[in-house]
C-alpha angles and dihedrals in degrees: 000000000000129000121282090255091054094046091048089052094051098042122088101186113047131176123193114199105199135188141182093292089071092063098041092085087057090060098262112128121229122230114249108022124106092276096028131131093263097049112122095001123122113231094347092175089066091060089060096042133111088238092058092048091050101041103028106023093163091056091047093048095048092051095047095043095047100039112024107048122083102166093170094055114119130204113266132212093284094056091042096050093049089052091046093053089056096042103037102033098039092231123157096247127177124183115205106190137184088200121106098195101093094230096131090059092045089054090057104260107150102191105056124154107198097205094189098031129245136285089215095066114069136168140185112255091210103051101013095232117152112248128198115247089235089061091047091053089057095049140343090217115097102217093183092071099033102275108318114169115256119215135182117249095249129126109254128200109281092029128106125238120261111264093228091056092051093046093046093050094046093048092052095046095048090054099042124116089190131028119192118191110203134183100351137102085223094220103115115099135254092018092058090052094062092090088061086076098052115128123252111276097022117139123231127202127177124203112191140126090231116067113251122213112203128177094236138050115288140144116252121208103189100194145097106298094216090058092046095050094045088059095051 
């Protein structure tokens, strides 16, 4: 087994599977770590659930508006290097991300599967019209149609994943020569099940500060992902 840099160089079809740890260096907190979004909150999953949106839309909106949006966040070295590998080296690169912050796209990655949706796409639940995130941050009431409730296009607890996201992720994984798991504990289903569909002979690396334990051979780089990607 070669180094990650060597394997990246020799691989033509690459999939990066990214989690919250990729966005932490951009100033966006993760969910369950010591300083994460859920720390000190009682039943935080409820605040991001379909039930909360339906039954207590004001509670849902206040939590999302005040805690989820980081419009001034910028892509970091991890996002930028993934985009560079695609742009500079002409590789077939797909990023499948759990993140809902849009930073992979801002960095220039063209093939991004947003597995859990994006905060920066919103729509009115009453009339279905697309609404800019900037408008949503001002109010979740859609005045144009008489006060429909606006919501971001993210997958909430109790909701299923979009079919196009599942199909896009599976297609990329089944074709990949190399799969690189970055910035995630890789324990949340069904995201963590994507590697079950890798093709025979594909290579898997994981870059994460927490040790991953996977039921198949892979190479673990237990280190800060920013440092690792800066060296690629």
